[in-house]
Short mmCIF file of C-alpha atoms in Angstrom, two decimals:
data_model
loop_
_atom_site.label_atom_id
_atom_site.label_comp_id
_atom_site.label_asym_id
_atom_site.label_seq_id
_atom_site.Cartn_x
_atom_site.Cartn_y
_atom_site.Cartn_z
CA MET A 1 0.00 0.00 0.00
CA ALA A 2 1.43 3.34 -1.05
CA THR A 3 1.03 6.61 0.80
CA VAL A 4 0.51 10.02 -0.77
CA THR A 5 0.55 13.31 1.12
CA ILE A 6 -1.94 16.01 0.13
CA SER A 7 -3.00 19.29 1.67
CA ASP A 8 -5.75 19.40 4.29
CA GLU A 9 -7.79 21.65 1.99
CA LEU A 10 -7.68 19.14 -0.86
CA TYR A 11 -8.50 16.29 1.50
CA ALA A 12 -11.55 18.20 2.75
CA ARG A 13 -12.73 18.73 -0.83
CA LEU A 14 -12.23 15.05 -1.62
CA GLN A 15 -14.02 14.09 1.55
CA ALA A 16 -17.02 16.24 0.56
CA MET A 17 -17.09 14.63 -2.90
CA ALA A 18 -16.88 11.16 -1.39
CA CYS A 19 -19.68 11.97 1.04
CA GLU A 20 -21.93 13.11 -1.83
CA LYS A 21 -21.27 9.85 -3.68
CA HIS A 22 -21.55 7.72 -0.53
CA VAL A 23 -18.09 6.18 -1.02
CA ALA A 24 -14.88 6.12 0.98
CA VAL A 25 -12.34 8.88 0.30
CA GLU A 26 -9.71 6.25 -0.57
CA GLY A 27 -12.00 4.65 -3.16
CA LEU A 28 -12.85 8.01 -4.70
CA VAL A 29 -9.19 9.03 -4.91
CA GLU A 30 -8.23 5.70 -6.47
CA SER A 31 -10.98 5.93 -9.09
CA LEU A 32 -9.99 9.52 -9.94
CA LEU A 33 -6.35 8.51 -10.34
CA VAL A 34 -7.19 5.45 -12.44
CA GLU A 35 -9.41 7.59 -14.68
CA GLY A 36 -6.72 10.26 -15.04
CA VAL A 37 -3.97 7.79 -15.91
CA ALA A 38 -6.21 5.98 -18.42
CA SER A 39 -7.12 9.32 -20.03
CA LYS A 40 -3.45 10.22 -20.40
CA GLU A 41 -2.68 6.81 -21.91
CA ARG A 42 -5.55 7.20 -24.42
CA ALA A 43 -4.30 10.66 -25.40
CA THR A 44 -0.76 9.36 -25.88
CA ALA A 45 -1.99 6.45 -28.03
CA LEU A 46 -4.08 8.84 -30.12
CA LEU A 47 -1.10 11.12 -30.71
CA ARG A 48 0.96 8.10 -31.80
CA ARG A 49 -1.78 7.21 -34.30
CA PHE A 50 -1.83 10.79 -35.63
CA ASP A 51 1.95 10.67 -36.08
CA ALA A 52 1.70 7.34 -37.92
CA ILE A 53 -0.95 8.75 -40.27
CA ALA A 54 1.11 11.88 -40.89
CA ALA A 55 4.13 9.70 -41.71
CA LEU A 56 2.18 8.15 -44.62
CA THR A 57 2.46 11.41 -46.58
CA PRO A 58 5.67 11.46 -48.60
CA VAL A 59 8.14 14.23 -47.73
CA GLY A 60 7.94 17.22 -50.05
CA VAL A 61 4.39 16.57 -51.24
CA THR A 62 2.35 19.77 -51.09
CA GLN A 63 -1.00 19.24 -49.43
CA THR A 64 -4.17 20.86 -50.76
CA ASP A 65 -5.80 23.29 -48.36
CA ASN A 66 -8.99 21.76 -46.98
CA VAL A 67 -10.88 25.00 -47.68
CA GLU A 68 -10.25 24.51 -51.40
CA LEU A 69 -11.52 20.94 -51.23
CA ILE A 70 -14.67 21.99 -49.37
CA ARG A 71 -15.38 24.74 -51.90
CA GLU A 72 -14.83 22.32 -54.76
CA ASP A 73 -17.33 19.85 -53.25
CA ARG A 74 -19.83 22.59 -52.54
CA ASP A 75 -19.69 23.94 -56.11
CA ARG A 76 -20.54 20.57 -57.69
#
């Protein structure tokens, strides 16, 4: 079991949140941390996917501005 030190003010806020949800402070804190870490991992994975997609475009190829493409579709 790990120990984390937080301010009394933050603990009071967490305690109020836990009371509203009818859960223990420890359970609430753990769920918030798990959610935060998972969110960060999802964001990192998404950025890796964006980088992989961007790498598919050959170097030196000029990309068409999306505004031009939208106008072209609209004018059809």
